[in-house]
PDB file of C-alpha atoms in Angstrom:
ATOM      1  CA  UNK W  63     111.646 108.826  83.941  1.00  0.00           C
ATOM      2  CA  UNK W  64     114.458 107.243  81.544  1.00  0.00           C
ATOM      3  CA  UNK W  65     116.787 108.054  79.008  1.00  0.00           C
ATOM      4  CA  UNK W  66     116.928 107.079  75.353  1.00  0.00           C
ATOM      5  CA  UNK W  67     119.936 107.824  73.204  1.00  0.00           C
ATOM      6  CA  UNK W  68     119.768 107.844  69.322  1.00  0.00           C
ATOM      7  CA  UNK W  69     122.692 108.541  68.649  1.00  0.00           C
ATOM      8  CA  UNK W  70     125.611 106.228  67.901  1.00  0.00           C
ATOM      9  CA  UNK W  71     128.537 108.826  68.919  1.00  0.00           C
ATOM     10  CA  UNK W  72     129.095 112.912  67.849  1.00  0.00           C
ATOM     11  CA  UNK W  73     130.492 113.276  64.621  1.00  0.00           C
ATOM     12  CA  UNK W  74     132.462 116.089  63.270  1.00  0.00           C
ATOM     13  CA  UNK W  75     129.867 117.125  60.898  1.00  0.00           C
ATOM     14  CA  UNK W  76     127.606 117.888  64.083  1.00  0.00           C
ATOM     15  CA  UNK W  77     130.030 120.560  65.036  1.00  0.00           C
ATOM     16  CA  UNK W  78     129.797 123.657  62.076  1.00  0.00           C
ATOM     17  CA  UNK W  79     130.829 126.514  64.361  1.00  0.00           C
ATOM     18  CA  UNK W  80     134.014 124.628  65.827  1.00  0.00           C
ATOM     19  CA  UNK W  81     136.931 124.924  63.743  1.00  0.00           C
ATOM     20  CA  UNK W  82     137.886 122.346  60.864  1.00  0.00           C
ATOM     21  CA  UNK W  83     141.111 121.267  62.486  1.00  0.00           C
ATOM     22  CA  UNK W  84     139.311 120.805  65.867  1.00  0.00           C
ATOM     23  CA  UNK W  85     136.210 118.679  64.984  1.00  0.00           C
ATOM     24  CA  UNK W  86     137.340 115.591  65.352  1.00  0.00           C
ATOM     25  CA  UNK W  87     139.185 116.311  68.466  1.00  0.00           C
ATOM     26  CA  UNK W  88     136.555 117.866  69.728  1.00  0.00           C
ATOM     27  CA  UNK W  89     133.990 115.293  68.768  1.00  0.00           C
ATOM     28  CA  UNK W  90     135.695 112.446  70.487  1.00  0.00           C
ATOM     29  CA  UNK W  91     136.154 114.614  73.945  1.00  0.00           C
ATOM     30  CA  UNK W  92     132.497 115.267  73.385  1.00  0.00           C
ATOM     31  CA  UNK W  93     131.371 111.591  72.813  1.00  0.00           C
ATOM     32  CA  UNK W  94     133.802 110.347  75.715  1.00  0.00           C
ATOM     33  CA  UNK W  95     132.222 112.836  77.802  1.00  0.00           C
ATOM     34  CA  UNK W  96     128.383 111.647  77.101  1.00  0.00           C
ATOM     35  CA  UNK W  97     129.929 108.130  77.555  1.00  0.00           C
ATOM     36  CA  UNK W  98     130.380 108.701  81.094  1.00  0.00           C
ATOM     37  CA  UNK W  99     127.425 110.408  82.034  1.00  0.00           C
ATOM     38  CA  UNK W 100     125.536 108.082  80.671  1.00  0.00           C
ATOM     39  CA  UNK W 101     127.205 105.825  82.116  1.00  0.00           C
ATOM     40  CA  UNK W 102     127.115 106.955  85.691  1.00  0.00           C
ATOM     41  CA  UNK W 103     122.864 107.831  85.333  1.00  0.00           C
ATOM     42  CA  UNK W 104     120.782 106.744  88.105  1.00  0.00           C
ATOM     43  CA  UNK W 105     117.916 105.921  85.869  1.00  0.00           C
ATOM     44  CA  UNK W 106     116.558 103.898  83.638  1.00  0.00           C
ATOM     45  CA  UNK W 107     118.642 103.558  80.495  1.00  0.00           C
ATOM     46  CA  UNK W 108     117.738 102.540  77.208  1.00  0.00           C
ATOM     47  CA  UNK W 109     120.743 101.313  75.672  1.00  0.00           C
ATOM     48  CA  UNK W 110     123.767 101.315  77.825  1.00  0.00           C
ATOM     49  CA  UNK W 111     126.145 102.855  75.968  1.00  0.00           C
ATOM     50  CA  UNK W 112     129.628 100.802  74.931  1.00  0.00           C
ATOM     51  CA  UNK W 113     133.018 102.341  74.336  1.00  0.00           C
ATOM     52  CA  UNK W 114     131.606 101.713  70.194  1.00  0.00           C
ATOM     53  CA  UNK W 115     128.298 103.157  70.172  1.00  0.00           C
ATOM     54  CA  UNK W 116     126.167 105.683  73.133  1.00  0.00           C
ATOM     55  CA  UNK W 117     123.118 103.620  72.098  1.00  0.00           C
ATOM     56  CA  UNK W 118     124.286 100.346  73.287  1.00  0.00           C
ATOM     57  CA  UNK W 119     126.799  97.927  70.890  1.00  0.00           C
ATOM     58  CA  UNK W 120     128.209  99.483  68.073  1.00  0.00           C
ATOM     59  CA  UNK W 121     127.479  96.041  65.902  1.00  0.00           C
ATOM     60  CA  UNK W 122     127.515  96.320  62.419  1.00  0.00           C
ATOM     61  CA  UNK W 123     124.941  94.198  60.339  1.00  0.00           C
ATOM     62  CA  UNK W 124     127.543  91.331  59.870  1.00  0.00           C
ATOM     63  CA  UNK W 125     128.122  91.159  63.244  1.00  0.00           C
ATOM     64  CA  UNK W 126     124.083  90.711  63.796  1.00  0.00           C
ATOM     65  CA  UNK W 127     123.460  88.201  61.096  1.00  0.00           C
ATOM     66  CA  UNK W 128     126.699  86.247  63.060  1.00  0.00           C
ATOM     67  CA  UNK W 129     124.949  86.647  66.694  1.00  0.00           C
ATOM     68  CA  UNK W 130     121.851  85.529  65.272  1.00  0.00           C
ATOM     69  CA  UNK W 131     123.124  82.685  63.828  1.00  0.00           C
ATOM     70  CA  UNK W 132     125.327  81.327  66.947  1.00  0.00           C
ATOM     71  CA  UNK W 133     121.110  81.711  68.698  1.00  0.00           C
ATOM     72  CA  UNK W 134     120.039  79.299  66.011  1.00  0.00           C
ATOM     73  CA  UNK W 135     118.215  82.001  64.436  1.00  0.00           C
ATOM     74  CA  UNK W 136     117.697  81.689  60.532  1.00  0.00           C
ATOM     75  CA  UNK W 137     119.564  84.379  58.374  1.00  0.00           C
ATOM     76  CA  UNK W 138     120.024  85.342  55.069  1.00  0.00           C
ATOM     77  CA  UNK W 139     123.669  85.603  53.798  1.00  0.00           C
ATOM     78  CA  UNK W 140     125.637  88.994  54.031  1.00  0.00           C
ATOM     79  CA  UNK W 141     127.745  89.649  51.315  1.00  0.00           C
ATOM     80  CA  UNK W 142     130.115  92.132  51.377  1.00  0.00           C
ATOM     81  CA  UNK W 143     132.745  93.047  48.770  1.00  0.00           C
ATOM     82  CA  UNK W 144     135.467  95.141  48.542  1.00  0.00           C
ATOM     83  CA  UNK W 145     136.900  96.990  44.799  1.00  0.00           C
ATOM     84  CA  UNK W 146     139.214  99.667  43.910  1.00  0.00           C
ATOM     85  CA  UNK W 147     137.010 100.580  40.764  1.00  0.00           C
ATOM     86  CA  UNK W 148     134.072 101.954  41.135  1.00  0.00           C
ATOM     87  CA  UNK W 149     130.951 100.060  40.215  1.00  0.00           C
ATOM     88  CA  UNK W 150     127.234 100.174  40.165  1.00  0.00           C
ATOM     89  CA  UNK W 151     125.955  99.911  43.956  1.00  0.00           C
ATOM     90  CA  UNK W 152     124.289  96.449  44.524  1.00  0.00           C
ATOM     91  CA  UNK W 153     120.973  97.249  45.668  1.00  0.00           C
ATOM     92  CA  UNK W 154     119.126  94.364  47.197  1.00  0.00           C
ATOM     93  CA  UNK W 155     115.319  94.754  48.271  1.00  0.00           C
ATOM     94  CA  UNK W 156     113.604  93.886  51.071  1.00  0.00           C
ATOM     95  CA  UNK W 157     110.545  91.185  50.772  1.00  0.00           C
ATOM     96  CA  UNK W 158     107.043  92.588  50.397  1.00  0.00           C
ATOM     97  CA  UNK W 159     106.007  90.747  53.205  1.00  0.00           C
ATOM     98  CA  UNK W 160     109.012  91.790  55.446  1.00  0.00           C
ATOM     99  CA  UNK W 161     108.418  92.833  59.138  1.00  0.00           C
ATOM    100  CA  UNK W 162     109.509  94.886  61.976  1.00  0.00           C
ATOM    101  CA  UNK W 163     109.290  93.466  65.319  1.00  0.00           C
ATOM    102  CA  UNK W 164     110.621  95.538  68.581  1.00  0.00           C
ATOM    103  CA  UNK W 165     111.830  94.492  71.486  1.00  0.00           C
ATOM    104  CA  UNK W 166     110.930  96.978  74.504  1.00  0.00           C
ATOM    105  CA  UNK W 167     112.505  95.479  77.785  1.00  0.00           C
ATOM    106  CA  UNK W 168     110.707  92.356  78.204  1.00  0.00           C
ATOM    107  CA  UNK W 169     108.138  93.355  75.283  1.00  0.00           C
ATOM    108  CA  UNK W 170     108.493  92.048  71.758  1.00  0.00           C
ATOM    109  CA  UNK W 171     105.938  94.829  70.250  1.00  0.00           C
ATOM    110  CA  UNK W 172     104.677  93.694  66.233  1.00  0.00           C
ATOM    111  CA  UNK W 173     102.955  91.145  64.463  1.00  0.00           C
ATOM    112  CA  UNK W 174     104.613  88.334  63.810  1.00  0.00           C
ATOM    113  CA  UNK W 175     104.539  84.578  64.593  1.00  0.00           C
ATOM    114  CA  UNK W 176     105.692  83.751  68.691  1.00  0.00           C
ATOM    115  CA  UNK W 177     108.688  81.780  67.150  1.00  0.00           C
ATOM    116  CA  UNK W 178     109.907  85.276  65.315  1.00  0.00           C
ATOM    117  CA  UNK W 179     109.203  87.333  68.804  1.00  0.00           C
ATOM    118  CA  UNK W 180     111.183  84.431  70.939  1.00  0.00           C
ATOM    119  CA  UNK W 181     114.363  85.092  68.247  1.00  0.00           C
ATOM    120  CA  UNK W 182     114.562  88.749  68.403  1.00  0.00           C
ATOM    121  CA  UNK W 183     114.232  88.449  72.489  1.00  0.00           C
ATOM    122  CA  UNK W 184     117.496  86.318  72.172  1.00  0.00           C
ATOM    123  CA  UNK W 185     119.123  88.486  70.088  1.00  0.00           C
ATOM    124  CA  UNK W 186     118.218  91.224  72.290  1.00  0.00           C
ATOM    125  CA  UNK W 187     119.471  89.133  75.250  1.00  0.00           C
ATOM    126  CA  UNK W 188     122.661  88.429  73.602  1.00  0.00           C
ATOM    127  CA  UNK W 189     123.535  91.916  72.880  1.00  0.00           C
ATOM    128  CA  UNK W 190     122.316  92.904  75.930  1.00  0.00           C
ATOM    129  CA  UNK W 191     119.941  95.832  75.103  1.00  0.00           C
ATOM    130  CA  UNK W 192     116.701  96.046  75.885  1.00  0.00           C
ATOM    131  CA  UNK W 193     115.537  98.107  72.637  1.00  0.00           C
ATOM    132  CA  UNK W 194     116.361  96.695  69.211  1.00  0.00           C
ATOM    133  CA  UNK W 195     114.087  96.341  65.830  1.00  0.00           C
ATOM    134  CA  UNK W 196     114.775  93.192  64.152  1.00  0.00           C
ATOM    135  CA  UNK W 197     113.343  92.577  60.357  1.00  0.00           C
ATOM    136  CA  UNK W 198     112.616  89.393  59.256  1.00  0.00           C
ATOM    137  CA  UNK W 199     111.211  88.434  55.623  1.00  0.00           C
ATOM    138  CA  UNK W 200     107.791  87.328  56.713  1.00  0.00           C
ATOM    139  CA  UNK W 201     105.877  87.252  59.413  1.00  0.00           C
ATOM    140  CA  UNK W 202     105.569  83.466  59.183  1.00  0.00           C
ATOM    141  CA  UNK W 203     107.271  80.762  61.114  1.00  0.00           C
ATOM    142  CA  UNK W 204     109.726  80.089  59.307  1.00  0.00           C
ATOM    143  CA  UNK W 205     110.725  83.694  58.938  1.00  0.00           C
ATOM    144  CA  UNK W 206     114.333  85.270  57.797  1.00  0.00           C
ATOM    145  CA  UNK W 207     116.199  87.792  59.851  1.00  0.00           C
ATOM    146  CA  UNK W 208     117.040  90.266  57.677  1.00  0.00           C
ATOM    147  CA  UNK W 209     118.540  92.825  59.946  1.00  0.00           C
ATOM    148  CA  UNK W 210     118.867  94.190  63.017  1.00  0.00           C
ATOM    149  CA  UNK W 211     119.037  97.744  64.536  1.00  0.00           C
ATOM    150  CA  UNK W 212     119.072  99.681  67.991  1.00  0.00           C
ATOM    151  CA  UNK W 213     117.073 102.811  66.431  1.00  0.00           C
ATOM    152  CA  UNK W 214     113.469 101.793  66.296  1.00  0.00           C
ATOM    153  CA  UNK W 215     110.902 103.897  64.943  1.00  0.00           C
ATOM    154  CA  UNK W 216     109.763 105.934  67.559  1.00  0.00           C
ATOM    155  CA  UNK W 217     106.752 107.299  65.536  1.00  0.00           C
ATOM    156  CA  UNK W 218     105.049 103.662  66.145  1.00  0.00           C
ATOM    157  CA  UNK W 219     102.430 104.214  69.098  1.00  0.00           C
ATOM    158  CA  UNK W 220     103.012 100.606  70.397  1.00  0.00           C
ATOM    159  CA  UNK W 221     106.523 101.298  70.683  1.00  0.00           C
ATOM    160  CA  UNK W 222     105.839 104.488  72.773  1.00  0.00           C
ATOM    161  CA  UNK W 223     103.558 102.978  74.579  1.00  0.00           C
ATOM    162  CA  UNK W 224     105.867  99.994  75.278  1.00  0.00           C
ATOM    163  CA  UNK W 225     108.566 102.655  75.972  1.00  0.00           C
ATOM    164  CA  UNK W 226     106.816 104.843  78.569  1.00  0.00           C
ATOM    165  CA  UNK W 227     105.479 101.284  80.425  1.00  0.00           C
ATOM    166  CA  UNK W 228     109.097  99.679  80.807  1.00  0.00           C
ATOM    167  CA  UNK W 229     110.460 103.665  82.122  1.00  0.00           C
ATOM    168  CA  UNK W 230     107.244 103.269  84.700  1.00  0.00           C
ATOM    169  CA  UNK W 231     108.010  99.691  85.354  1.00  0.00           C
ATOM    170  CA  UNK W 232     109.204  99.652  89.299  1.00  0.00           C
ATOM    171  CA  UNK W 233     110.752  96.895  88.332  1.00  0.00           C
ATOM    172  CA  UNK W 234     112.966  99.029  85.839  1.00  0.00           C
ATOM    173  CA  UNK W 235     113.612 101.521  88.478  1.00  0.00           C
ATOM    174  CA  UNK W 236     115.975  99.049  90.388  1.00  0.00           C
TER     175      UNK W 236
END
């Protein structure tokens, strides 16, 4: 009924029984070809793929936090850092109260305040894709995107659900 790809592009490392010189060659012919059969599917598609990325916009989370914040859309700052000698990794954790919400076509699927489920819609919108999970700090109002990503958790029966309905969606089919 639809395609879903979860994977960002083919990597060397996904190719043990080609040669060691040859991976990368061969892992770009084989990501250029899935580019263009993806692109030229006759069915619904759950990212389009980009020349960056088979699952839609190969945005990084800077790029995200940017986006979101041209929408209006509060973030948290990024901070990124760059050193020659090696030092402890910086690991910053996520609130207890943090949430997931997806959006699924039209869908926003989670629970989280309608102000939250308008935001990730937009940010959806303005990446054009119509499956992303977007984390925010809280489920409140006045809630914090933390992140964005265009691999949502499958596993979540809302999100399947919400998946199989847009693929069945006669509107989708056009």
């Amino acid at each position: 009924d639809g395609v879903i790809t979860r994977l960002p592009w083919v990597l060397p490392c996904d190719l043990p029984d080609i040669r060691a010189r040859e991976q990368e060659y061969v892992a770009a012919e084989i990501s250029a070809f899935l580019l263009a059969w993806l692109v030229s599917l006759d069915c619904p598609l759950l990212n389009r793929p980009s020349v960056q990325c088979l699952s839609g916009p190969g945005w990084r989370s800077q790029k995200w936090v940017s986006k979101a914040r041209e929408l209006g859309i509060p973030t948290r700052a990024v901070h990124q850092s760059i050193s020659l000698r090696a030092r402890p990794a910086v690991v910053e954790t996520e609130p207890q109260d943090a949430i997931t919400l997806t959006v699924v076509g039209n869908n926003v699927i989670g629970t989280g305040n309608a102000v939250l489920k308008r935001y990730a819609s937009r940010l959806a919108a303005a990446a054009n894709v119509q499956l992303l999970s977007v984390r925010f700090d809280s489920a409140a109002r006045d809630g914090i995107l933390l992140g964005a990503s265009l691999w949502p958790d499958l596993n979540d029966p809302d999100v399947g659900e919400a998946i199989w309905d847009h693929f069945r969606d006669p509107a989708t089919r056009k």
